[in-house]
Structures are given as structure tokens and as C-alpha cells.
Short mmCIF file of C-alpha atoms and ligand atoms in Angstrom, two decimals:
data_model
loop_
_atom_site.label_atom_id
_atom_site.label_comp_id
_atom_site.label_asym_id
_atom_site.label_seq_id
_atom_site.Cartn_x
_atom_site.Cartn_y
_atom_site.Cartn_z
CA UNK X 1 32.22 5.28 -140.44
CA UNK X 2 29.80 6.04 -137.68
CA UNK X 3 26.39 5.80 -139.10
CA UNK X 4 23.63 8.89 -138.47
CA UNK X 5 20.04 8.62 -138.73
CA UNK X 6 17.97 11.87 -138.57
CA UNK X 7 14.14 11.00 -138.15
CA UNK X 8 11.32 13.70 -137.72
CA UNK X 9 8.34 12.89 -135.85
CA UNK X 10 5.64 15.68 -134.82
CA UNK X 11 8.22 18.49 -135.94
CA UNK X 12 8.29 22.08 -137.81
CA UNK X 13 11.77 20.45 -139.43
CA UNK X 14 13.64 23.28 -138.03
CA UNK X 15 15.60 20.53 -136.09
CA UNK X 16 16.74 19.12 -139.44
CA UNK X 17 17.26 22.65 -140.78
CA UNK X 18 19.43 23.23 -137.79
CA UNK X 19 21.58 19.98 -138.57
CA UNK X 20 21.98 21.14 -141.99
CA UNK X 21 22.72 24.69 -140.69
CA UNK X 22 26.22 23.13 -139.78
CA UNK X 23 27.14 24.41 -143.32
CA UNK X 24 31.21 23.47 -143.82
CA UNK X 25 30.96 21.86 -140.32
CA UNK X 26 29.08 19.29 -141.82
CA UNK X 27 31.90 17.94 -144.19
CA UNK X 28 33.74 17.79 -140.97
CA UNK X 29 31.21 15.53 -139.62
CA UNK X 30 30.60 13.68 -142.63
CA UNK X 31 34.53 12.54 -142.72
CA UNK X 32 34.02 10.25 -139.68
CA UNK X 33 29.93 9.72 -140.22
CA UNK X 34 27.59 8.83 -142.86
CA UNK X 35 24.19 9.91 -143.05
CA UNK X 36 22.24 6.71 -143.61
CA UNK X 37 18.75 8.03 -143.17
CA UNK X 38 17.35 11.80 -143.69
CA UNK X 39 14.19 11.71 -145.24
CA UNK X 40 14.93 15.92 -144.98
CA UNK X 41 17.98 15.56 -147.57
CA UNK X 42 17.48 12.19 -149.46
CA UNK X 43 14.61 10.27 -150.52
CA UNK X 44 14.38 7.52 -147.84
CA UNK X 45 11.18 5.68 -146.85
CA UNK X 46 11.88 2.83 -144.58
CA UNK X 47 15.06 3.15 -141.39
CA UNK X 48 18.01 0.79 -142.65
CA UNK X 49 19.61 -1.37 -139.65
CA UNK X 50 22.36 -1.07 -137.36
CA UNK X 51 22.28 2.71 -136.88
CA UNK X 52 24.99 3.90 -134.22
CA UNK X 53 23.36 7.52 -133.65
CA UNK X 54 19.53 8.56 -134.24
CA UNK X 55 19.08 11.92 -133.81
CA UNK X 56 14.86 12.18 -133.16
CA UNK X 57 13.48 15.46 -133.38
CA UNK X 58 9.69 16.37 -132.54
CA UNK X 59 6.89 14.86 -130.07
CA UNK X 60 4.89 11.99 -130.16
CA UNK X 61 1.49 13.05 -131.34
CA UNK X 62 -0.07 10.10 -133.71
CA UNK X 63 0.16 6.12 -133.95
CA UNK X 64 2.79 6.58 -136.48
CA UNK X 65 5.55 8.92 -134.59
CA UNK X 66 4.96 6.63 -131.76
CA UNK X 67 5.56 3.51 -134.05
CA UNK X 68 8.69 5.09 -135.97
CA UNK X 69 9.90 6.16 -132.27
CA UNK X 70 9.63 2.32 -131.59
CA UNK X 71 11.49 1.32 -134.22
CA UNK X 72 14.50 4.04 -134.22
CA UNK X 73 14.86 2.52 -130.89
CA UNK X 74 15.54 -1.25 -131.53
CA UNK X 75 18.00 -0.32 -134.86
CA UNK X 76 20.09 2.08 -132.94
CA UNK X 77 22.94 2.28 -130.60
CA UNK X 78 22.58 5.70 -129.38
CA UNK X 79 19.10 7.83 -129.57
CA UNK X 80 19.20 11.18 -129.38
CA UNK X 81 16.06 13.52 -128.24
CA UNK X 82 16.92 16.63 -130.12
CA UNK X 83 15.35 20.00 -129.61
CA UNK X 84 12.54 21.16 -127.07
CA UNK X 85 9.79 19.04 -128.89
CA UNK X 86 11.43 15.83 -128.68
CA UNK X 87 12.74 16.38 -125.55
CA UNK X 88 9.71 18.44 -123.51
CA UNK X 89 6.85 18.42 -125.78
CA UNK X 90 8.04 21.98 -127.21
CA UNK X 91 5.68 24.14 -128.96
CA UNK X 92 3.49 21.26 -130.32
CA UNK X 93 2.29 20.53 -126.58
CA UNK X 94 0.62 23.74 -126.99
CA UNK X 95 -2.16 21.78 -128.62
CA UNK X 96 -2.88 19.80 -125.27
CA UNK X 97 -4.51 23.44 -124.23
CA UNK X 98 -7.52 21.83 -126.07
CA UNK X 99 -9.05 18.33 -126.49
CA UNK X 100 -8.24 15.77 -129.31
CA UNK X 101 -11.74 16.81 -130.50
CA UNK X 102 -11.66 20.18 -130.37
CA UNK X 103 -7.64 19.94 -132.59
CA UNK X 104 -9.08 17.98 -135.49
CA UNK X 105 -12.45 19.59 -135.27
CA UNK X 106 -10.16 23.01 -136.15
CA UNK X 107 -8.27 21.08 -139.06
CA UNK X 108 -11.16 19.40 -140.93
CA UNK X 109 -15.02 20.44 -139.82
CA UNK X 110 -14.91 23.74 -138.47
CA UNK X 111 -12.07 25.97 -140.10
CA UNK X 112 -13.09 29.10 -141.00
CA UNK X 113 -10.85 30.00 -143.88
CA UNK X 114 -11.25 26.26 -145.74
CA UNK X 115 -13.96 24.30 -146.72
CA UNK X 116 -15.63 21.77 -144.36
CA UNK X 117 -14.64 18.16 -145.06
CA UNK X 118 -15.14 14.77 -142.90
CA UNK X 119 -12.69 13.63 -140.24
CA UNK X 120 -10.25 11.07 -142.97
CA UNK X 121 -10.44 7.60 -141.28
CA UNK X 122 -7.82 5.97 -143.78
CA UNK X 123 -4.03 6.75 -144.54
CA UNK X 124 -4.07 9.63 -141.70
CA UNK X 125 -2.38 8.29 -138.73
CA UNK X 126 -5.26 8.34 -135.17
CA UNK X 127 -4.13 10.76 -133.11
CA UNK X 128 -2.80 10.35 -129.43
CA UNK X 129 -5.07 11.86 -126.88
CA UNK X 130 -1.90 14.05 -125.66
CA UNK X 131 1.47 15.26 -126.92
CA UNK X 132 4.63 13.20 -125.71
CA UNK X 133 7.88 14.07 -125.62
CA UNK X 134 10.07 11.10 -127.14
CA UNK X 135 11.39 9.92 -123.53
CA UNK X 136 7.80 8.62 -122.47
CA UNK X 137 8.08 5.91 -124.43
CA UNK X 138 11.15 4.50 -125.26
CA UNK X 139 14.35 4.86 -123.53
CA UNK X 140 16.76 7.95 -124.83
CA UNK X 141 20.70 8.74 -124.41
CA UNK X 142 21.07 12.11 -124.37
CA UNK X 143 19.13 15.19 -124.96
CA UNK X 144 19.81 17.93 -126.86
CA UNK X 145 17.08 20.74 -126.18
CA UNK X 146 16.58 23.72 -128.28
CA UNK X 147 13.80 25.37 -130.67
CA UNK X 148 16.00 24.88 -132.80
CA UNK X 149 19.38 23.96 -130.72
CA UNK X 150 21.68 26.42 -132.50
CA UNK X 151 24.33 25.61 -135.21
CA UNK X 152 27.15 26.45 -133.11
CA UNK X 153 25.44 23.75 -130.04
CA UNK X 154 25.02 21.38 -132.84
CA UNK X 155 28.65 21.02 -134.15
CA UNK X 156 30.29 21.46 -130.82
CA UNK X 157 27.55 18.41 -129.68
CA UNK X 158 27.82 16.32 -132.84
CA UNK X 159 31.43 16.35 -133.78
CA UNK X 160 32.72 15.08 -130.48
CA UNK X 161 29.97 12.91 -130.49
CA UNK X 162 31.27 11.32 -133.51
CA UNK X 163 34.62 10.90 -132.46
CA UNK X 164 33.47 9.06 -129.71
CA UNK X 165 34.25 12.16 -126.38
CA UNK X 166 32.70 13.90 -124.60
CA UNK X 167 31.04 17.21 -125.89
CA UNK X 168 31.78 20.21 -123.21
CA UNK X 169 29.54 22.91 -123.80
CA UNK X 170 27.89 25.01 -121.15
CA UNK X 171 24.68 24.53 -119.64
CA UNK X 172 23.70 27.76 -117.88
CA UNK X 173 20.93 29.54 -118.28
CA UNK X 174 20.19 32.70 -120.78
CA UNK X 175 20.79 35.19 -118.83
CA UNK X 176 24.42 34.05 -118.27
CA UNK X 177 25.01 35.52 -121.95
CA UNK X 178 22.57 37.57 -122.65
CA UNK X 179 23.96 41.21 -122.59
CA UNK X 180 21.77 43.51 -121.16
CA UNK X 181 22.00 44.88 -117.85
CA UNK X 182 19.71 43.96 -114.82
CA UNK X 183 18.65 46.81 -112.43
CA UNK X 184 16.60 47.07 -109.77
CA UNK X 185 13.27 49.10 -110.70
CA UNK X 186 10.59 50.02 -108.68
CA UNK X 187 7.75 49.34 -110.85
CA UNK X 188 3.77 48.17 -110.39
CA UNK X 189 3.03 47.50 -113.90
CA UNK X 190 3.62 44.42 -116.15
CA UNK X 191 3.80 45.22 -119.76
CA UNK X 192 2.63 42.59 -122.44
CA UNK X 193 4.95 42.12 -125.26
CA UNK X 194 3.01 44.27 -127.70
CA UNK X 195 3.12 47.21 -125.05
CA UNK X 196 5.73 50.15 -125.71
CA UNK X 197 9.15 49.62 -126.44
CA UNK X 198 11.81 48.52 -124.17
CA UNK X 199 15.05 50.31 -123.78
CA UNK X 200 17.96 48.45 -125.53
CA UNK X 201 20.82 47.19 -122.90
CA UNK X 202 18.51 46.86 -119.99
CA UNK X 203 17.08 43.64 -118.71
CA UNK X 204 13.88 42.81 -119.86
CA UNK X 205 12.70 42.25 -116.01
CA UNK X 206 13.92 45.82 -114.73
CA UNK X 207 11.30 47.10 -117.36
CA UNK X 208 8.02 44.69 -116.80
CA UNK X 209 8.18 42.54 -119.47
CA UNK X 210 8.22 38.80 -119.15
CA UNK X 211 11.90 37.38 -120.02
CA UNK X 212 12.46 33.46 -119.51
CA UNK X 213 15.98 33.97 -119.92
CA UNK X 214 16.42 33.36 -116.20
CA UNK X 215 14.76 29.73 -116.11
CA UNK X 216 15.55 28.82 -119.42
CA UNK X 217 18.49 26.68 -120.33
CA UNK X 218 20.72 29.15 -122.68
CA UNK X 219 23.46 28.17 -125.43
CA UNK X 220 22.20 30.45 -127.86
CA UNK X 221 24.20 33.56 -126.84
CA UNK X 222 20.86 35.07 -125.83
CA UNK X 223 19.34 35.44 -129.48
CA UNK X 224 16.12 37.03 -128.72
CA UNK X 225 17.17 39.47 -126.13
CA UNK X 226 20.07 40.70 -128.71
CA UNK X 227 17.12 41.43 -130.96
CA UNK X 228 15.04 42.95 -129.01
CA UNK X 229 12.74 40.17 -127.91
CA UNK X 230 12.22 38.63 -124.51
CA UNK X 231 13.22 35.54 -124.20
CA UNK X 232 10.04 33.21 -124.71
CA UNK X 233 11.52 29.78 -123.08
CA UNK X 234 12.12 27.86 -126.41
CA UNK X 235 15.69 26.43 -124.76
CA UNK X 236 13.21 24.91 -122.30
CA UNK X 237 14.12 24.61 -118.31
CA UNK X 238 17.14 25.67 -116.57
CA UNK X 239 18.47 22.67 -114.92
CA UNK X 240 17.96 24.53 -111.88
CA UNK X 241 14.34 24.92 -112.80
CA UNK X 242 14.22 20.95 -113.21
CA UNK X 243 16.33 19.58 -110.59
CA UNK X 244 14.38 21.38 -107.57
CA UNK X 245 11.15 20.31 -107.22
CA UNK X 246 9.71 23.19 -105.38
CA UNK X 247 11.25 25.37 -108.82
CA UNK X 248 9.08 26.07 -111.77
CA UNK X 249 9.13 28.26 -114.67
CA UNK X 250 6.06 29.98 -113.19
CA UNK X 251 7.37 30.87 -109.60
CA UNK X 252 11.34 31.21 -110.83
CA UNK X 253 10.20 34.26 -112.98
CA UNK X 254 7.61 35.74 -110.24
CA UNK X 255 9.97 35.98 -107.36
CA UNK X 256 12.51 37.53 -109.76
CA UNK X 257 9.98 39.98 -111.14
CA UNK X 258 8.84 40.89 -107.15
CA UNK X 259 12.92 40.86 -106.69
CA UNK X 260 13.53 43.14 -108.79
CA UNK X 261 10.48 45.45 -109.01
CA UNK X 262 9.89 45.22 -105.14
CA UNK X 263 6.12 43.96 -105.74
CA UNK X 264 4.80 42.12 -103.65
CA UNK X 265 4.48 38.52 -105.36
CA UNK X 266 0.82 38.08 -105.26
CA UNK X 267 0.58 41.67 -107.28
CA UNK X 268 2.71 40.22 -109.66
CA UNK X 269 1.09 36.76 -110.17
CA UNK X 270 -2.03 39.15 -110.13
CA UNK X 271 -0.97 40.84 -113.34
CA UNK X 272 0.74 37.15 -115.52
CA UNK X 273 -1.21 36.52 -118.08
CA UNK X 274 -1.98 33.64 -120.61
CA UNK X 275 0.36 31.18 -119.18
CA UNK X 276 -0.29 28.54 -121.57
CA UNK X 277 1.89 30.52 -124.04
CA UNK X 278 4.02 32.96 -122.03
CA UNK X 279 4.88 30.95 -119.38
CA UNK X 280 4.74 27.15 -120.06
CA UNK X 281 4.96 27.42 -124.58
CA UNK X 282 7.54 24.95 -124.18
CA UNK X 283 7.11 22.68 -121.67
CA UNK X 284 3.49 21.59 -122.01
CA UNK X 285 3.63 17.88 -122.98
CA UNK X 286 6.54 17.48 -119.92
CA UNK X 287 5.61 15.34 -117.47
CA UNK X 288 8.36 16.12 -115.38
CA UNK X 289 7.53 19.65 -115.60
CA UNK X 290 3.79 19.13 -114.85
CA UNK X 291 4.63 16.51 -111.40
CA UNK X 292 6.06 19.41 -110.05
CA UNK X 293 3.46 20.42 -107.21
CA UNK X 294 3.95 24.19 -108.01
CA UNK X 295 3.68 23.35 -111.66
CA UNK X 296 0.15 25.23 -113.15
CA UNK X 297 -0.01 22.82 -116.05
CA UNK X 298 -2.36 20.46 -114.49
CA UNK X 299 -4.52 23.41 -114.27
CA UNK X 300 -3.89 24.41 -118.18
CA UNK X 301 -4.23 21.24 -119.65
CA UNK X 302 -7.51 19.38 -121.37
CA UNK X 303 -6.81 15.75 -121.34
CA UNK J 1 26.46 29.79 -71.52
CA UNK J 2 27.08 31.84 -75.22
CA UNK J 3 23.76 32.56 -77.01
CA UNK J 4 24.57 31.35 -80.82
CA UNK J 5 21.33 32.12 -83.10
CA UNK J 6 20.25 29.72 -85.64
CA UNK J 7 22.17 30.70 -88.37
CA UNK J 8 25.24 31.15 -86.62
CA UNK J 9 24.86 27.69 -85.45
CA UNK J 10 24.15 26.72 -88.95
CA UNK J 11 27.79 28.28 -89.53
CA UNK J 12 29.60 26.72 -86.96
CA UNK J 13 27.98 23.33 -87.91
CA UNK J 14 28.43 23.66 -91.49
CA UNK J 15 32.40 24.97 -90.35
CA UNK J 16 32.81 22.18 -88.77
CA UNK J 17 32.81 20.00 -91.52
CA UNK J 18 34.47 22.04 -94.46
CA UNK J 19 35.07 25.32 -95.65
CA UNK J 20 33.63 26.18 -98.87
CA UNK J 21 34.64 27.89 -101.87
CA UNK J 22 32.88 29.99 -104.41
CA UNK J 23 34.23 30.93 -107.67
CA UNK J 24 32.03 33.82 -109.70
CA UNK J 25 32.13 33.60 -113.41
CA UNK J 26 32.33 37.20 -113.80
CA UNK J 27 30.84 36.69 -117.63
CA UNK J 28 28.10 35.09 -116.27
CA UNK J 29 26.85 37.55 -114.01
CA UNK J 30 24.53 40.31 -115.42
CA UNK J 31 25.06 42.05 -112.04
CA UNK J 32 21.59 42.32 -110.47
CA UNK J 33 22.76 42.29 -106.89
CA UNK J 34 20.23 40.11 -106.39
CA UNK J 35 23.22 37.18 -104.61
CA UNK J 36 23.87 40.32 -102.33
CA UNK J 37 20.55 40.58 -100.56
CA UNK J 38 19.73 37.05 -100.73
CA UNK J 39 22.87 36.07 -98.95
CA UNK J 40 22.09 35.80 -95.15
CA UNK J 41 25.86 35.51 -94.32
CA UNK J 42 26.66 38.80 -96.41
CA UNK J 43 29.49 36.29 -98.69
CA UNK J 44 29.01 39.09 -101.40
CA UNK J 45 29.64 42.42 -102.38
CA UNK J 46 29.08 44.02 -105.89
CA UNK J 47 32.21 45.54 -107.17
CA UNK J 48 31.70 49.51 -107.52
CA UNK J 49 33.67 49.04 -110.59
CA UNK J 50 32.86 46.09 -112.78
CA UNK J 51 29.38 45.85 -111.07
CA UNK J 52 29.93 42.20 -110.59
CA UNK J 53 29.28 40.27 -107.88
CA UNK J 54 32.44 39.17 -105.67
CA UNK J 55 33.07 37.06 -102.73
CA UNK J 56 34.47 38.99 -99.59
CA UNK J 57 33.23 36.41 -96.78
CA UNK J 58 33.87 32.72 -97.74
CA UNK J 59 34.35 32.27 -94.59
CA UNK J 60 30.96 32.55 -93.02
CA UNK J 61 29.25 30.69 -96.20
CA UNK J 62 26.87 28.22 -94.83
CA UNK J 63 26.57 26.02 -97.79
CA UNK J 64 22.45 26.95 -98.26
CA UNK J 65 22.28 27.81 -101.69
CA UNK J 66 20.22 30.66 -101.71
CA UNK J 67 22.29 32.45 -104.14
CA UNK J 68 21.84 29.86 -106.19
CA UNK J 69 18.33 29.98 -106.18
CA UNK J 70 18.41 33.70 -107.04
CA UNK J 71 20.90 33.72 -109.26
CA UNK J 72 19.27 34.58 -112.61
CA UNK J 73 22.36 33.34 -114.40
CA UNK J 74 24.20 30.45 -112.42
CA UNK J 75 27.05 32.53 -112.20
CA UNK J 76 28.53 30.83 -108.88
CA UNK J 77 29.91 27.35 -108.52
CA UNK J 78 30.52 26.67 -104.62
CA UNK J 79 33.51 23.76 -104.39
CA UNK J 80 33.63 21.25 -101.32
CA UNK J 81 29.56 21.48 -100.53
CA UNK J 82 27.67 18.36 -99.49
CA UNK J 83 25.06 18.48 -102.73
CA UNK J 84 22.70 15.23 -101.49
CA UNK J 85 20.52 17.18 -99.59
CA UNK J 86 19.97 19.60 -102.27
CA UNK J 87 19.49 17.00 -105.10
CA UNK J 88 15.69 16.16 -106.39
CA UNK J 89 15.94 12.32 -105.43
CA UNK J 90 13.25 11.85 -108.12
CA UNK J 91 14.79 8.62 -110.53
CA UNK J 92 12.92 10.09 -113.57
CA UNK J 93 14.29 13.81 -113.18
CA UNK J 94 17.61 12.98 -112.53
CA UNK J 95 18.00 10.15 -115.29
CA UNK J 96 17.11 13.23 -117.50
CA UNK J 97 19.14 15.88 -115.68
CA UNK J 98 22.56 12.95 -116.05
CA UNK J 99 21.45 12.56 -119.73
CA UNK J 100 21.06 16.75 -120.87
CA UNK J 101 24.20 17.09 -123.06
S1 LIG T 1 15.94 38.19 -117.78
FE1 LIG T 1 16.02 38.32 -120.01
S2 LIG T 1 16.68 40.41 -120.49
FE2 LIG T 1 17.11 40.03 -118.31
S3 LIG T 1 19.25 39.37 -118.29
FE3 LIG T 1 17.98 37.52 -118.36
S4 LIG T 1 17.78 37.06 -120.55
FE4 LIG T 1 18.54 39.16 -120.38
S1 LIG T 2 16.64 33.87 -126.10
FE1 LIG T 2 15.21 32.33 -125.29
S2 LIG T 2 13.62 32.15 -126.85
FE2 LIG T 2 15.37 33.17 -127.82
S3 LIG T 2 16.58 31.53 -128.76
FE3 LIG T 2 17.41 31.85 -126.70
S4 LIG T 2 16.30 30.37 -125.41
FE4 LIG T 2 15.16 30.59 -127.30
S1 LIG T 3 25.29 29.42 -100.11
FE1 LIG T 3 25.20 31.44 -101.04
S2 LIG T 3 23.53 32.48 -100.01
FE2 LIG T 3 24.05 30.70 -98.74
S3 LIG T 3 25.53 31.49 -97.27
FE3 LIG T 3 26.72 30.67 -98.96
S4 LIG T 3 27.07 32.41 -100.31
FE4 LIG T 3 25.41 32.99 -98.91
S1 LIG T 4 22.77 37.06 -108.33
FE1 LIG T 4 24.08 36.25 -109.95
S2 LIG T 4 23.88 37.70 -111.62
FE2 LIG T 4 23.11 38.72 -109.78
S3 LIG T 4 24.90 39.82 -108.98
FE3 LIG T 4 24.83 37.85 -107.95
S4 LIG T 4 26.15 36.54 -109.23
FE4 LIG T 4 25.68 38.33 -110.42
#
């Protein structure tokens, strides 16, 4: 039996949700594996040894994840960094758009829907100053990204995985399944999400709205865009996006916009707006993703 | 003495070495054209039909990835190309990039 860990650090649980979202694909996996540590599922306190896959889900953001982090790595044979958090900082780098300070100054002294109360300086873990993805301190195996990585990812990742091959799944961007149709538009005008309503079956881009779909690793048959939604990144980067390092979310979707809309860029990157959400939600806490010269996270950031 | 421009020069060097070939995953593409203007060797056309991208020029491909960069969907895979010179030779990006399952 192949032994499976499943530990949460800074996380929403939606990774663990995910896993568990396997539904009858999970007896399948639990034929060849047993889950020896799932604090989600059974009432676990302290990681047993000799794990052969930890699957880590969410960033690094106090003494404690860092700690746990530590010690998933030394009791296991294979760690796994899975979903955008644990992998690029995901929507919990968000929080390095302010200071340490000004975070727990928002949670305990200065809230205004609960009552004031001092900082806690016992049982609370300290904070970090920053959000980490998992790989900045310990050495992973494989990612997995995804806000959650969806169900279908998950078993066609895990089950392989377990059987000791190779898991073949795609890796292109959103786009590549997403179903609407991408025109050429002349257009001056970028529309925030809240703006109008976009025509169903036509790119997001053709009509001025902000879609990551383009720079945004897919594999979850273009989910938002089906609905209605531009994509919002939560896949994190394209590997095009990260192996070039003159690509960036930032400039991939601004020459596509000008591209297709026949702006010229510097109207466009005139009219982005709030890119500590729209553009970089996901990626925050990545260094990788903030070395890149282009990147505009250095500029976003308050370390 | 023949005048060869940059680009064709580009061709005949890139010729020299290896021709190149370009398969379209026609599911991939979301058929922006956006591979057809891009392309300074005119490799693609958009079929009138399917409004998909195909190849008519292999040929005169000179391996420079342009489409690629364009591409909102990675729809084309070129065979035979000399990636090194493309590749981010940055240890920490590509230990992540070999490790993205
Ligand atoms: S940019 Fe967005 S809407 Fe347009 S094809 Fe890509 S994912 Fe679909
Ligand atoms: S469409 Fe984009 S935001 Fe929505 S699930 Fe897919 S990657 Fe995430
Ligand atoms: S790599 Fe792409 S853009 Fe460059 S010449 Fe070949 S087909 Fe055209
Ligand atoms: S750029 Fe990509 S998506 Fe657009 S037409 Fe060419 S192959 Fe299709």
C-alpha cells in the first residue's frame, strides 16, 4: 500500500475538498493507497513516519506552516505542492499588498464589524513578514497548480501516481479549451467586470474585458468562461508565461488586448486597472514570477 | 552578387540545418488569426471553412517562434527545432517548469 499524507498549511481547504471531490475515483485510489494522515477527513494531530506521497496544499504564512512544511519534508518520499497557493502563493499572497502590521491590525485592533481586542502573543503562531509558496523552503517533486486543481486533474494525476507512471495530462493554456470564439474587434474601451454584459460564444478579449485564459495554465475545460466569467488566473502561469523571461502575465494579456483591438499598447496599459487582483491574484507570493524584469509585482508589493 | 535580406538569410541559415515541422491541434485553436499576422514567413493560412489555422508554407519556417508567442492557446508544436536558444537558462525556473505535472 502506498501511503498518502494530505497536510494543509495557509489554505481555504478547497485543495482537500478537491481530493475528496474524486468521489468513486477515490475507492480506486484507495485500493493501491492508504490515507495515513488527513486532518480534513480523520482526526489526526501529529504526521506518522515513512510517508511515500505528501500532498501540501496552501502557502507558508506563519512559524507553524513553515515548521509542518519542514517536517512533511524529512517523513516523506515524494512532496507534492498542490494547487496555486502551495505552488505560487495563490490568492493568500494577496495579503503581501499590505504590511504584516497593517494584516493583523485588520484581524484584531481595527476591524470595523468586531470588537477591538489585543494582538494574542500565546498559542497563535508569529506571522512571516511575507507569503511563501511551499518551494521556498524545502525542496518539492512535483506541482500540481490549481485554485482548486479540478477533480478530473486530480484522478488522472493521482491514480497514475499511485501506480507508480507517469500521469499524461495536458498542459496548455485556457484558451486551448475554452469555447468561445476570438475575433478581431476594433475597440478603445476596456470594460471592468461589473460593466455590461458580454455576449455568450465570443472571446472575452474581442469584447474588452480582461480574460487570463491566454497566460494561464488551463486543465479545467475553461470553467469560468463556460459560465460566463473571465478567466481570473486561478490555474496560475502558462508555462509559456514562466519559461520566457521577457513574458509576464501583465504584458502577455496587453499585447493580446492591442492584438486584437488594434490599440495601441500604451492606451491599453493606460486603461488596466487594479493589478494586484486582476492581473497578478495568483501569483503574488512567486518569486519566480516577481524576478521577472517586466514583472509589476515589485512595484505592488509592501514588504 | 544576390541581395538576400535578413530574414531570408535567416531562412536559408535556419534551411540549412533542418526543415521543420508544425503540427496544429485544430481543438486547440480558438481561431484568432492572430499566428497569421505574426508569422513573418506567411507559414499560415486560416481555413475559410473550419476557421482554423493551417500550415501552407513549412517550408520557409524559420524556427523563431513568434507564433508561439502569440498563440493565445499553444495550439502549434514545431518538430526538429533547436529549443536551447529559446529556453530561460534560469536553474530555479526550469527545476519548476521539469517538475509541473
Ligand atoms: S481569452 Fe478568455 S474568453 Fe478568450 S478564448 Fe481565451 S479563455 Fe476564452
Ligand atoms: S477559467 Fe481560469 S479562473 Fe476559471 S477555473 Fe479555469 S483557470 Fe481558474
Ligand atoms: S516559427 Fe512560427 S512565426 Fe516563426 S517562421 Fe515559423 S511558423 Fe512563422
Ligand atoms: S494564433 Fe493560435 S489560436 Fe490563433 S489562429 Fe493561430 S493557431 Fe489558432
Amino acid at each position: 500500500m502506498v501511503t498518502i499524507a494530505l497536510e494543509t498549511l495557509a489554505s481555504c481547504s478547497g485543495c482537500e475538498i478537491s481530493i475528496l471531490d474524486l468521489h468513486e475515483d477515490l475507492l480506486k485510489l484507495l485500493e493501491k493507497a492508504e490515507l495515513v494522515y488527513a486532518p480534513v477527513l480523520m482526526d489526526v494531530k501529529e504526521l506518522p513516519d515513512n510517508i511515500d506521497i505528501a500532498i501540501v496544499s496552501g502557502s507558508v504564512r506563519n512559524e507553524e506552516n513553515k515548521e509542518r512544511l519542514e517536517e512533511l519534508r524529512t517523513k516523506s518520499s515524494i512532496l507534492i505542492a498542490y494547487g496555486t497557493c502551495a505552488c505560487y502563493g495563490g490568492i493568500t499572497g494577496m495579503a503581501d499588498l499590505y504590511t504584516r502590521d497593517e494584516v493583523t491590525s485588520r484581524t484584531y485592533s481595527d476591524n470595523p464589524s468586531t470588537e477591538s481586542a489585543p494582538l494574542p502573543n500565546e498559542v497563535v503562531p508569529e506571522l512571516l513578514s511575507i507569503v511563501h509558496p511551499a518551494a521556498d523552503f524545502t525542496e518539492i517533486d512535483g506541482f500540481i497548480p490549481g485554485c482548486p486543481p479540478k477533480e478530473q486533474l486530480t484522478g488522472d494525476i493521482l491514480i497514475p501516481l499511485i501506480n507508480n507512471e507517469a500521469p499524461d495530462v495536458p498542459k496548455k493554456s485556457v484558451c486551448a479549451d475554452c469555447q468561445r470564439e476570438m475575433e478581431h474587434v476594433e475597440y478603445d474601451k476596456i470594460h471592468r467586470r461589473v460593466e455590461g454584459s458580454p455576449e455568450d460564444g465570443k472571446c472575452f478579449l474581442s469584447q474588452g474585458y480582461v480574460c487570463l485564459g491566454s497566460v494561464t495554465l488551463g486543465r479545467c475545460g475553461g470553467l469560468c468562461t463556460d459560465a460566463g466569467v473571465p478567466c481570473h488566473g486561478c490555474g496560475g502561469p502558462s508555462l509559456d508565461v514562466l519559461r520566457e523571461p521577457s513574458h509576464d502575465i501583465y504584458n502577455g494579456v496587453i499585447k493580446r488586448i492591442a492584438h486584437l483591438s488594434n490599440m495601441p499598447e500604451k492606451d491599453v496599459e493606460k486603461q488596466m486597472y487594479d493589478l494586484g487582483h486582476v492581473i497578478y491574484g495568483f501569483v503574488i507570493g512567486s518569486t519566480i514570477m516577481e524576478d521577472k524584469l517586466v514583472s509589476k509585482i515589485p512595484q505592488l508589493v509592501k514588504k | 552578387m544576390e541581395y538576400l535580406s535578413r530574414k531570408q538569410k535567416m531562412k536559408k541559415i535556419s534551411r540549412g540545418f533542418k526543415m521543420v515541422e508544425i503540427e496544429i491541434d485544430e481543438d486547440a485553436c480558438v481561431g484568432c488569426g492572430s499566428c497569421v499576422d505574426d508569422c513573418p514567413n506567411n507559414v499560415y493560412q486560416m481555413n475559410e471553412e473550419t476557421w482554423k489555422t493551417t500550415v501552407v508554407n513549412a517550408d520557409d519556417c524559420m524556427a523563431c517562434l513568434s507564433c508561439h508567442e502569440i498563440c493565445p492557446s499553444q495550439a502549434m508544436t514545431h518538430r526538429d527545432i533547436h529549443v536551447a536558444k529559446r529556453l530561460y537558462i534560469d536553474r530555479k525556473v526550469n527545476d519548476v517548469l521539469e517538475k509541473i505535472i
